[in-house]
Each structure stands twice: as structure tokens, then as C-alpha cells.
mmCIF file of C-alpha atoms in Angstrom:
data_model
loop_
_atom_site.group_PDB
_atom_site.id
_atom_site.type_symbol
_atom_site.label_atom_id
_atom_site.label_comp_id
_atom_site.label_asym_id
_atom_site.label_seq_id
_atom_site.Cartn_x
_atom_site.Cartn_y
_atom_site.Cartn_z
ATOM 1 C CA UNK A 290 118.392 131.079 89.274
ATOM 2 C CA UNK A 291 117.290 131.644 92.878
ATOM 3 C CA UNK A 292 119.682 129.041 94.304
ATOM 4 C CA UNK A 293 122.712 130.530 92.583
ATOM 5 C CA UNK A 294 121.735 134.049 93.661
ATOM 6 C CA UNK A 295 121.664 132.761 97.240
ATOM 7 C CA UNK A 296 125.248 131.553 96.952
ATOM 8 C CA UNK A 297 124.636 127.872 96.198
ATOM 9 C CA UNK A 298 126.608 126.168 93.443
ATOM 10 C CA UNK A 299 124.120 124.297 91.273
ATOM 11 C CA UNK A 300 124.677 121.403 88.885
ATOM 12 C CA UNK A 301 121.579 120.634 86.782
ATOM 13 C CA UNK A 302 121.143 117.217 85.196
ATOM 14 C CA UNK A 303 118.470 116.430 82.623
ATOM 15 C CA UNK A 304 119.594 113.089 81.144
ATOM 16 C CA UNK A 305 118.914 110.178 83.477
ATOM 17 C CA UNK A 306 121.268 107.606 81.857
ATOM 18 C CA UNK A 307 124.356 109.786 82.487
ATOM 19 C CA UNK A 308 123.164 111.286 85.812
ATOM 20 C CA UNK A 309 124.717 108.700 88.206
ATOM 21 C CA UNK A 310 128.223 109.205 86.805
ATOM 22 C CA UNK A 311 127.880 112.989 86.860
ATOM 23 C CA UNK A 312 126.550 112.957 90.435
ATOM 24 C CA UNK A 313 129.495 110.809 91.550
ATOM 25 C CA UNK A 314 131.846 113.250 89.863
ATOM 26 C CA UNK A 315 130.206 116.362 91.351
ATOM 27 C CA UNK A 316 129.893 114.941 94.923
ATOM 28 C CA UNK A 317 127.062 117.364 95.868
ATOM 29 C CA UNK A 318 126.248 118.402 99.430
ATOM 30 C CA UNK A 319 122.542 117.831 98.711
ATOM 31 C CA UNK A 320 120.437 116.435 95.866
ATOM 32 C CA UNK A 321 117.037 117.752 94.758
ATOM 33 C CA UNK A 322 115.262 115.088 92.755
ATOM 34 C CA UNK A 323 111.888 114.732 91.061
ATOM 35 C CA UNK A 324 110.166 111.348 91.017
ATOM 36 C CA UNK A 325 108.522 111.367 87.595
ATOM 37 C CA UNK A 326 111.341 111.444 85.046
ATOM 38 C CA UNK A 327 111.967 109.864 81.632
ATOM 39 C CA UNK A 328 113.947 106.614 81.405
ATOM 40 C CA UNK A 329 114.183 106.040 85.189
ATOM 41 C CA UNK A 330 112.208 107.479 88.099
ATOM 42 C CA UNK A 331 113.730 109.432 90.960
ATOM 43 C CA UNK A 332 113.701 106.459 93.301
ATOM 44 C CA UNK A 333 115.631 104.324 90.806
ATOM 45 C CA UNK A 334 118.166 107.104 90.300
ATOM 46 C CA UNK A 335 118.824 107.499 94.024
ATOM 47 C CA UNK A 336 119.079 103.727 94.362
ATOM 48 C CA UNK A 337 121.728 103.677 91.638
ATOM 49 C CA UNK A 338 123.935 106.342 93.195
ATOM 50 C CA UNK A 339 123.746 104.685 96.636
ATOM 51 C CA UNK A 340 125.211 101.416 95.358
ATOM 52 C CA UNK A 341 128.784 100.352 96.118
ATOM 53 C CA UNK A 342 131.626 100.465 95.316
ATOM 54 C CA UNK A 343 131.311 104.258 95.057
ATOM 55 C CA UNK A 344 128.075 105.289 96.798
ATOM 56 C CA UNK A 345 126.993 108.931 97.024
ATOM 57 C CA UNK A 346 125.635 109.582 100.518
ATOM 58 C CA UNK A 347 124.432 113.175 99.994
ATOM 59 C CA UNK A 348 121.015 113.895 101.564
ATOM 60 C CA UNK A 349 118.093 113.928 99.136
ATOM 61 C CA UNK A 350 115.133 116.298 98.922
ATOM 62 C CA UNK A 351 112.352 114.969 96.704
ATOM 63 C CA UNK A 352 110.464 117.744 94.888
ATOM 64 C CA UNK A 353 107.500 116.218 93.140
ATOM 65 C CA UNK A 354 103.816 116.438 92.294
ATOM 66 C CA UNK A 355 103.585 112.714 93.094
ATOM 67 C CA UNK A 356 102.922 112.460 96.815
ATOM 68 C CA UNK A 357 100.605 109.662 97.936
ATOM 69 C CA UNK A 358 101.193 107.591 101.061
ATOM 70 C CA UNK A 359 103.139 104.870 99.229
ATOM 71 C CA UNK A 360 105.400 107.446 97.589
ATOM 72 C CA UNK A 361 106.140 109.222 100.880
ATOM 73 C CA UNK A 362 106.848 105.896 102.586
ATOM 74 C CA UNK A 363 109.312 104.918 99.885
ATOM 75 C CA UNK A 364 111.021 108.306 100.229
ATOM 76 C CA UNK A 365 111.451 107.581 103.938
ATOM 77 C CA UNK A 366 112.896 104.169 103.191
ATOM 78 C CA UNK A 367 115.466 105.677 100.825
ATOM 79 C CA UNK A 368 116.553 108.114 103.533
ATOM 80 C CA UNK A 369 115.081 111.324 102.112
ATOM 81 C CA UNK A 370 115.564 114.314 104.405
ATOM 82 C CA UNK A 371 112.602 116.241 103.007
ATOM 83 C CA UNK A 372 109.678 115.844 100.629
ATOM 84 C CA UNK A 373 108.364 119.031 99.014
ATOM 85 C CA UNK A 374 105.133 118.739 97.101
ATOM 86 C CA UNK A 375 104.645 120.635 93.869
ATOM 87 C CA UNK A 376 103.427 123.228 93.256
ATOM 88 C CA UNK A 377 105.576 124.793 95.982
ATOM 89 C CA UNK A 378 107.227 128.134 95.397
ATOM 90 C CA UNK A 379 110.923 128.415 94.670
ATOM 91 C CA UNK A 380 111.184 130.568 97.781
ATOM 92 C CA UNK A 381 109.844 127.758 99.966
ATOM 93 C CA UNK A 382 112.062 125.142 98.328
ATOM 94 C CA UNK A 383 115.107 127.385 98.733
ATOM 95 C CA UNK A 384 114.335 128.030 102.405
ATOM 96 C CA UNK A 385 113.949 124.350 103.184
ATOM 97 C CA UNK A 386 117.087 123.346 101.278
ATOM 98 C CA UNK A 387 119.090 126.112 102.954
ATOM 99 C CA UNK A 388 117.882 124.921 106.348
ATOM 100 C CA UNK A 389 119.053 121.392 105.597
ATOM 101 C CA UNK A 390 122.477 122.545 104.434
ATOM 102 C CA UNK A 391 123.010 124.737 107.487
ATOM 103 C CA UNK A 392 121.830 122.092 109.956
ATOM 104 C CA UNK A 393 124.566 120.189 111.799
ATOM 105 C CA UNK A 394 124.537 116.515 110.848
ATOM 106 C CA UNK A 395 122.269 117.136 107.870
ATOM 107 C CA UNK A 396 121.437 113.915 106.092
ATOM 108 C CA UNK A 397 122.222 111.618 109.015
ATOM 109 C CA UNK A 398 118.574 111.173 109.900
ATOM 110 C CA UNK A 399 115.690 110.188 107.679
ATOM 111 C CA UNK A 400 113.135 112.849 108.377
ATOM 112 C CA UNK A 401 110.551 115.082 106.782
ATOM 113 C CA UNK A 402 110.077 118.785 107.467
ATOM 114 C CA UNK A 403 107.539 121.295 106.252
ATOM 115 C CA UNK A 404 104.199 123.009 106.666
ATOM 116 C CA UNK A 405 100.896 121.305 107.448
ATOM 117 C CA UNK A 406 99.411 123.021 104.401
ATOM 118 C CA UNK A 407 101.506 120.590 102.338
ATOM 119 C CA UNK A 408 101.224 117.461 104.463
ATOM 120 C CA UNK A 409 98.717 117.156 107.284
ATOM 121 C CA UNK A 410 99.246 115.296 110.544
ATOM 122 C CA UNK A 411 96.913 112.658 109.107
ATOM 123 C CA UNK A 412 99.146 112.258 106.034
ATOM 124 C CA UNK A 413 102.253 111.880 108.176
ATOM 125 C CA UNK A 414 101.028 109.323 110.686
ATOM 126 C CA UNK A 415 99.276 107.338 107.942
ATOM 127 C CA UNK A 416 102.573 107.145 106.031
ATOM 128 C CA UNK A 417 104.371 105.924 109.149
ATOM 129 C CA UNK A 418 101.652 103.334 109.728
ATOM 130 C CA UNK A 419 101.828 102.046 106.150
ATOM 131 C CA UNK A 420 105.596 101.576 106.394
ATOM 132 C CA UNK A 421 105.434 100.310 110.010
ATOM 133 C CA UNK A 422 107.972 102.957 110.987
ATOM 134 C CA UNK A 423 108.948 104.137 114.437
ATOM 135 C CA UNK A 424 108.952 107.912 114.380
ATOM 136 C CA UNK A 425 108.804 111.140 116.317
ATOM 137 C CA UNK A 426 106.491 113.820 114.921
ATOM 138 C CA UNK A 427 106.885 117.336 116.294
ATOM 139 C CA UNK A 428 104.367 120.022 115.376
ATOM 140 C CA UNK A 429 104.420 123.730 116.210
ATOM 141 C CA UNK A 430 101.114 125.621 115.999
ATOM 142 C CA UNK A 431 100.847 129.266 117.100
ATOM 143 C CA UNK A 432 104.159 128.876 118.892
ATOM 144 C CA UNK A 433 102.949 125.881 120.903
ATOM 145 C CA UNK A 434 104.833 122.566 120.493
ATOM 146 C CA UNK A 435 103.121 119.199 120.220
ATOM 147 C CA UNK A 436 104.509 115.715 119.776
ATOM 148 C CA UNK A 437 103.337 112.295 118.607
ATOM 149 C CA UNK A 438 105.520 109.202 118.911
ATOM 150 C CA UNK A 439 104.969 105.988 116.972
ATOM 151 C CA UNK A 440 106.429 102.521 117.359
ATOM 152 C CA UNK A 441 106.250 100.214 114.346
ATOM 153 C CA UNK A 442 103.459 102.318 112.871
ATOM 154 C CA UNK A 443 101.311 102.476 116.023
ATOM 155 C CA UNK A 444 100.849 105.603 118.136
ATOM 156 C CA UNK A 445 102.272 105.179 121.639
ATOM 157 C CA UNK A 446 102.218 108.731 123.032
ATOM 158 C CA UNK A 447 101.014 112.269 122.364
ATOM 159 C CA UNK A 448 101.396 115.614 124.119
ATOM 160 C CA UNK A 449 99.809 118.965 123.325
ATOM 161 C CA UNK A 450 99.815 122.210 125.329
ATOM 162 C CA UNK A 451 100.524 120.413 128.614
ATOM 163 C CA UNK A 452 97.947 117.713 127.924
ATOM 164 C CA UNK A 453 98.864 114.107 127.122
ATOM 165 C CA UNK A 454 97.126 110.948 126.010
ATOM 166 C CA UNK A 455 94.331 110.315 123.534
ATOM 167 C CA UNK A 456 92.645 113.698 123.834
ATOM 168 C CA UNK A 457 95.965 115.441 123.131
ATOM 169 C CA UNK A 458 96.419 113.171 120.119
ATOM 170 C CA UNK A 459 93.027 114.040 118.666
ATOM 171 C CA UNK A 460 93.723 117.744 119.111
ATOM 172 C CA UNK A 461 97.038 117.452 117.260
ATOM 173 C CA UNK A 462 95.431 115.590 114.357
ATOM 174 C CA UNK A 463 92.839 118.361 114.062
ATOM 175 C CA UNK A 464 95.393 121.202 113.903
ATOM 176 C CA UNK A 465 94.621 123.306 110.798
ATOM 177 C CA UNK A 466 98.138 124.668 110.261
ATOM 178 C CA UNK A 467 101.659 124.781 111.627
ATOM 179 C CA UNK A 468 105.171 123.496 111.031
ATOM 180 C CA UNK A 469 106.221 119.880 111.412
ATOM 181 C CA UNK A 470 109.339 117.743 111.660
ATOM 182 C CA UNK A 471 109.068 113.976 111.437
ATOM 183 C CA UNK A 472 112.119 111.872 112.233
ATOM 184 C CA UNK A 473 112.432 108.140 111.701
ATOM 185 C CA UNK A 474 114.060 106.573 114.764
ATOM 186 C CA UNK A 475 114.847 103.181 116.180
ATOM 187 C CA UNK A 476 111.916 101.484 117.855
ATOM 188 C CA UNK A 477 114.147 100.345 120.712
ATOM 189 C CA UNK A 478 113.200 102.107 123.899
ATOM 190 C CA UNK A 479 110.079 103.781 122.493
ATOM 191 C CA UNK A 480 107.211 103.240 124.873
ATOM 192 C CA UNK A 481 104.088 105.054 125.964
ATOM 193 C CA UNK A 482 100.643 104.706 127.459
ATOM 194 C CA UNK A 483 98.889 104.406 124.083
ATOM 195 C CA UNK A 484 98.691 101.639 121.521
ATOM 196 C CA UNK A 485 96.527 103.002 118.716
ATOM 197 C CA UNK A 486 96.264 102.468 114.995
ATOM 198 C CA UNK A 487 96.494 105.848 113.206
ATOM 199 C CA UNK A 488 93.402 105.013 111.176
ATOM 200 C CA UNK A 489 91.354 104.643 114.338
ATOM 201 C CA UNK A 490 92.805 107.882 115.734
ATOM 202 C CA UNK A 491 91.922 109.777 112.545
ATOM 203 C CA UNK A 492 88.301 108.653 112.669
ATOM 204 C CA UNK A 493 87.994 109.455 116.367
ATOM 205 C CA UNK A 494 89.549 112.890 115.914
ATOM 206 C CA UNK A 495 87.133 113.683 113.073
ATOM 207 C CA UNK A 496 84.178 112.522 115.162
ATOM 208 C CA UNK A 497 85.176 114.628 118.175
ATOM 209 C CA UNK A 498 85.790 117.658 115.976
ATOM 210 C CA UNK A 499 82.364 117.289 114.337
ATOM 211 C CA UNK A 500 80.744 117.066 117.765
ATOM 212 C CA UNK A 501 82.636 120.099 119.036
ATOM 213 C CA UNK A 502 84.529 118.115 121.654
ATOM 214 C CA UNK A 503 87.967 119.329 120.582
#
């Protein structure tokens, strides 16, 4: 198995009814969990192992073919540190898991990391809007960093290649590829010159792109 060859100790569980007890016994550094499973789904399983009196606080990476807005939002709410959509290669999954395990403070923030080929900027800000989350979305495209900040699901600021404001926002939404990191943060202290619904921003970005304005 690729994970074991890379030096990770792996415990595989296939029976949902006995999984919570085995996870508590193993005390893993990180959990990779599908959503569609027999008996209970992945969300129910993670909910079970988080319950007192003996909660397991290991960070969770969801690896699933199920990936609509509602599913991603629920993953955020459960504190997932990553969401990898199938069919992703084992190499990609291994790289992203290894990055989480080597990152200081892994699992202390609820965030999502990956490539825009798997989740677009539109997917990400729509998920934050649906869950009314405050979040910081950082995108790197061709080595250039961009950032969108949201408060309670509404976009309050955007910066892209030295430009800020609405035009920068529409350019970020239109990016065809790149890497992203989305972190859920407290809404306290988040402020900016914008106050936009993501749905409006998506439509405006598409219009400007069609007209060759961005």
C-alpha cells in the first residue's frame, strides 16, 4: 500500500458498527473517511467518535465521490481538514495527507486544501455562503497569490496581483487552475470594503469573462 511504503502506519476498518471502538483504541494521528458507507455514513461515524466521554480529536480527511455544496458544508461543520474528491489518484491523496501530518498544529483549524481542478473558487465560496461561514480563501495561480475573505457567507474583500476590490474578485473567480487553501475563522474583526453575495459575484464574473473584460 502506498501509505505504508511512505512510512505511515495504517489501520484499515471496514465494519462500521465496530469502527468507533477500534478508532478509540488506535488513537490515529489522522483519519481518512469516505461518506457513503454501509450501516452508517462517514458523517455519522465521525460524530460518534467525537462524543464524550472519550472523544477522538484526530483531524479528518474526507475522501469521497459525494461532493455537492451541502456535503462540503457539513464537512466544514464537522471540522474536516481536507476534502478530496474521487476519483483522485493515490499519489495526490498521499501528498495531501502527508502535508497535513507534517504541518504544525494540524487539525486545529477547519480548512480545505487542494487544486482548483477538484474544487473551483465558485464551489468554495458557494459552500461558505450556504453555511454562512466566515472564511479566508487563498489561491495561488502561476506563482501569484490571491485572497478572498468572507464574513458570515458574504464576500467582504478580495485581492489579486496587487489589485483589490470587485474587479480583483471577479478575476479570482475566473481563474482556470491553481492551488487553494480555505480556512474557517471567527467572524470577529473581519471587515472589508465589499458586501457581496457569492451568487451575485459568480454571475458578474461570468458576464465580464464572456465580454472579455477580465
